[in-house]
CSV table of C-alpha atoms in Angstrom, one decimal:
chain,number,residue,atom,x,y,z
A,1,UNK,CA,119.0,-32.2,112.9
A,2,UNK,CA,118.8,-33.1,116.5
A,3,UNK,CA,117.0,-35.9,118.4
A,4,UNK,CA,114.3,-35.0,120.7
A,5,UNK,CA,113.6,-35.9,124.5
A,6,UNK,CA,110.5,-35.0,126.7
A,7,UNK,CA,111.7,-34.8,130.0
A,8,UNK,CA,108.7,-34.6,133.3
A,9,UNK,CA,106.5,-37.2,132.4
A,10,UNK,CA,103.9,-38.0,134.9
A,11,UNK,CA,101.1,-39.6,133.2
A,12,UNK,CA,100.9,-43.0,131.4
A,13,UNK,CA,98.6,-41.8,128.9
A,14,UNK,CA,101.1,-38.9,128.2
A,15,UNK,CA,103.8,-41.5,128.0
A,16,UNK,CA,102.1,-43.9,125.6
A,17,UNK,CA,100.6,-40.8,123.2
A,18,UNK,CA,104.4,-39.5,122.9
A,19,UNK,CA,106.0,-42.9,122.4
A,20,UNK,CA,103.9,-42.9,119.1
A,21,UNK,CA,106.4,-39.9,118.1
A,22,UNK,CA,109.5,-40.1,116.6
A,23,UNK,CA,111.3,-39.2,120.3
A,24,UNK,CA,114.6,-40.1,121.4
A,25,UNK,CA,113.6,-40.2,125.0
A,26,UNK,CA,111.5,-39.7,128.0
A,27,UNK,CA,112.4,-38.5,131.1
A,28,UNK,CA,111.0,-39.3,134.6
A,29,UNK,CA,112.2,-37.0,137.7
A,30,UNK,CA,112.7,-39.2,141.1
A,31,UNK,CA,113.3,-35.8,142.8
A,32,UNK,CA,110.5,-35.8,145.5
A,33,UNK,CA,110.3,-31.6,145.7
A,34,UNK,CA,110.2,-31.3,142.1
A,35,UNK,CA,106.6,-30.7,140.8
A,36,UNK,CA,107.1,-33.1,138.1
A,37,UNK,CA,108.1,-35.8,140.7
A,38,UNK,CA,106.7,-39.3,139.6
A,39,UNK,CA,106.6,-42.5,142.1
A,40,UNK,CA,109.0,-45.2,141.2
A,41,UNK,CA,106.2,-47.7,141.1
A,42,UNK,CA,104.2,-45.4,138.2
A,43,UNK,CA,107.4,-45.0,136.5
A,44,UNK,CA,108.3,-48.6,136.2
A,45,UNK,CA,104.4,-49.6,135.1
A,46,UNK,CA,105.1,-46.6,132.2
A,47,UNK,CA,108.5,-48.2,131.3
A,48,UNK,CA,107.3,-51.6,130.8
A,49,UNK,CA,104.5,-50.2,128.2
A,50,UNK,CA,107.0,-48.3,126.1
A,51,UNK,CA,108.6,-49.4,123.0
A,52,UNK,CA,112.0,-50.2,123.5
A,53,UNK,CA,113.5,-47.8,120.7
A,54,UNK,CA,112.3,-45.0,123.7
A,55,UNK,CA,115.1,-44.5,126.0
A,56,UNK,CA,113.8,-44.2,129.3
A,57,UNK,CA,115.9,-41.6,131.4
A,58,UNK,CA,115.6,-41.5,135.2
A,59,UNK,CA,116.2,-38.0,136.6
A,60,UNK,CA,117.9,-37.2,140.1
A,61,UNK,CA,119.6,-34.5,142.2
A,62,UNK,CA,121.8,-35.0,145.0
A,63,UNK,CA,120.7,-38.6,146.0
A,64,UNK,CA,122.7,-41.2,147.3
A,65,UNK,CA,124.4,-43.7,144.8
A,66,UNK,CA,122.7,-46.6,146.5
A,67,UNK,CA,119.0,-44.7,146.0
A,68,UNK,CA,119.9,-44.1,142.4
A,69,UNK,CA,121.5,-47.4,141.3
A,70,UNK,CA,118.3,-49.2,143.0
A,71,UNK,CA,115.8,-47.2,141.5
A,72,UNK,CA,117.6,-47.5,138.0
A,73,UNK,CA,117.3,-51.3,138.3
A,74,UNK,CA,113.4,-51.5,139.7
A,75,UNK,CA,112.6,-48.9,137.2
A,76,UNK,CA,114.4,-50.2,134.1
A,77,UNK,CA,115.9,-46.9,132.8
A,78,UNK,CA,118.4,-47.0,130.2
A,79,UNK,CA,120.4,-43.9,131.0
A,80,UNK,CA,120.7,-41.7,134.6
A,81,UNK,CA,120.4,-38.0,134.5
A,82,UNK,CA,122.1,-36.3,137.3
A,83,UNK,CA,121.0,-32.7,138.2
A,84,UNK,CA,122.8,-32.0,141.5
A,85,UNK,CA,126.5,-31.6,142.6
A,86,UNK,CA,127.1,-35.0,141.7
A,87,UNK,CA,131.1,-35.6,141.6
A,88,UNK,CA,133.3,-37.0,138.8
A,89,UNK,CA,133.9,-40.0,141.4
A,90,UNK,CA,129.7,-40.5,141.8
A,91,UNK,CA,129.3,-40.4,138.1
A,92,UNK,CA,132.2,-43.1,137.7
A,93,UNK,CA,130.7,-45.4,140.1
A,94,UNK,CA,127.3,-45.7,138.2
A,95,UNK,CA,129.5,-46.7,135.0
A,96,UNK,CA,127.7,-46.9,132.0
A,97,UNK,CA,124.7,-44.4,130.8
A,98,UNK,CA,125.2,-41.3,132.7
A,99,UNK,CA,123.8,-37.5,131.4
A,100,UNK,CA,125.4,-34.9,133.9
A,101,UNK,CA,123.6,-31.9,134.1
A,102,UNK,CA,125.6,-28.4,134.3
A,103,UNK,CA,123.5,-25.3,135.1
A,104,UNK,CA,124.5,-22.5,133.1
A,105,UNK,CA,124.7,-18.9,134.1
A,106,UNK,CA,126.0,-15.6,133.5
A,107,UNK,CA,129.0,-16.8,135.7
A,108,UNK,CA,129.3,-20.4,134.3
A,109,UNK,CA,132.8,-21.6,133.7
A,110,UNK,CA,132.9,-24.3,131.1
A,111,UNK,CA,136.2,-25.8,132.4
A,112,UNK,CA,134.0,-27.3,135.1
A,113,UNK,CA,132.9,-29.9,132.3
A,114,UNK,CA,136.3,-31.1,131.7
A,115,UNK,CA,136.7,-33.2,134.6
A,116,UNK,CA,133.4,-35.1,134.0
A,117,UNK,CA,134.4,-36.0,130.4
A,118,UNK,CA,136.1,-39.3,131.2
A,119,UNK,CA,133.1,-40.7,133.2
A,120,UNK,CA,129.8,-39.4,131.7
A,121,UNK,CA,128.2,-40.4,128.3
A,122,UNK,CA,126.4,-37.2,127.4
A,123,UNK,CA,126.5,-33.3,129.0
A,124,UNK,CA,123.3,-31.3,129.2
A,125,UNK,CA,123.3,-27.6,129.5
A,126,UNK,CA,120.1,-26.3,131.5
A,127,UNK,CA,119.1,-23.3,133.0
A,128,UNK,CA,119.8,-22.8,136.7
A,129,UNK,CA,116.4,-23.6,137.6
A,130,UNK,CA,115.5,-26.4,135.6
A,131,UNK,CA,111.8,-26.7,134.7
A,132,UNK,CA,111.1,-23.0,135.3
A,133,UNK,CA,110.6,-22.5,131.2
A,134,UNK,CA,113.6,-20.0,131.4
A,135,UNK,CA,116.5,-20.6,128.9
A,136,UNK,CA,120.3,-20.0,130.0
A,137,UNK,CA,122.8,-17.5,128.0
A,138,UNK,CA,123.4,-19.9,125.0
A,139,UNK,CA,126.3,-17.7,124.0
A,140,UNK,CA,127.9,-19.3,127.2
A,141,UNK,CA,128.8,-22.4,124.8
A,142,UNK,CA,128.8,-21.4,121.6
A,143,UNK,CA,131.4,-22.5,119.3
A,144,UNK,CA,132.8,-24.9,122.0
A,145,UNK,CA,133.3,-28.4,120.4
A,146,UNK,CA,132.6,-31.1,123.2
A,147,UNK,CA,134.1,-34.7,122.6
A,148,UNK,CA,130.8,-36.1,124.2
A,149,UNK,CA,127.2,-35.4,122.7
A,150,UNK,CA,125.5,-32.4,124.3
A,151,UNK,CA,121.8,-31.8,125.2
A,152,UNK,CA,120.2,-28.6,125.4
A,153,UNK,CA,117.3,-28.1,128.0
A,154,UNK,CA,115.9,-25.3,129.5
A,155,UNK,CA,112.8,-23.3,128.4
A,156,UNK,CA,112.9,-24.7,124.9
A,157,UNK,CA,109.5,-24.1,123.1
A,158,UNK,CA,108.2,-24.0,119.5
A,159,UNK,CA,108.7,-20.1,119.5
A,160,UNK,CA,112.6,-20.2,120.5
A,161,UNK,CA,113.9,-23.6,119.0
A,162,UNK,CA,115.3,-22.0,116.0
A,163,UNK,CA,116.6,-19.3,117.5
A,164,UNK,CA,118.7,-22.1,120.0
A,165,UNK,CA,119.6,-24.0,116.6
A,166,UNK,CA,121.1,-21.1,115.0
A,167,UNK,CA,123.7,-20.8,117.9
A,168,UNK,CA,124.2,-24.3,119.1
A,169,UNK,CA,124.3,-27.7,117.6
A,170,UNK,CA,123.1,-30.5,120.0
A,171,UNK,CA,122.5,-34.3,119.5
A,172,UNK,CA,119.5,-33.7,121.7
A,173,UNK,CA,116.6,-30.9,122.2
A,174,UNK,CA,115.3,-31.7,126.0
A,175,UNK,CA,111.8,-30.3,126.3
A,176,UNK,CA,109.8,-30.1,129.4
A,177,UNK,CA,108.2,-27.1,130.4
A,178,UNK,CA,107.8,-25.3,126.9
A,179,UNK,CA,105.3,-28.4,125.6
A,180,UNK,CA,103.5,-28.5,129.1
A,181,UNK,CA,99.7,-27.6,129.7
A,182,UNK,CA,100.7,-27.4,133.5
A,183,UNK,CA,103.7,-29.0,135.1
A,184,UNK,CA,103.7,-32.7,134.2
A,185,UNK,CA,101.2,-32.5,131.8
A,186,UNK,CA,102.3,-32.9,128.4
A,187,UNK,CA,100.8,-31.4,125.1
A,188,UNK,CA,101.4,-33.9,122.2
A,189,UNK,CA,100.7,-31.1,119.8
A,190,UNK,CA,103.1,-29.0,120.9
A,191,UNK,CA,105.8,-31.9,120.8
A,192,UNK,CA,104.7,-32.6,117.3
A,193,UNK,CA,104.8,-29.4,116.0
A,194,UNK,CA,108.5,-28.9,117.4
A,195,UNK,CA,109.3,-32.1,115.9
A,196,UNK,CA,107.9,-31.2,112.7
A,197,UNK,CA,109.5,-28.0,112.4
A,198,UNK,CA,112.9,-29.5,113.0
A,199,UNK,CA,112.6,-32.2,110.8
A,200,UNK,CA,111.0,-34.8,113.1
A,201,UNK,CA,114.5,-36.3,113.2
């Protein structure tokens, strides 16, 4: 069964509560116009308090390579997640530990993924408007085998998790809006229910 990442953490109390669950990773959004933006200083404080088994992911969108590298070091991220128009060359400059996000709509052409394969560690498929609670058309990548581990995001919640898993076989499920009370405030009970539903792996 897939591992689970919870993205859009804003509060230390949420992070500590979620870190007690069998999660793979927690994600922190460093995009200032996002409703789930969290200041780097707060991220660093939270990251320092988390157990080492939890992977810490920094989420960026169309920021400079210098800013991404600086905040990766400052905050102590294990992985960098890129949600913008970052090129394969940009990903390559970051070295190891890169998640590249692909926004999937009805016009999605999967061949765009090919040029990123040599320079990223994970492929994340998300809806065109991340954090909106909207799923993407899963059939667009159904049956395709990728040589890198895939992460599925976009509107995942308890009510649709098995429908997603019946079509796709991701390495990681990326939860965000579907486990929130409001943007940035996570509901640990919803996360726990999903973990129980998929076997807690």
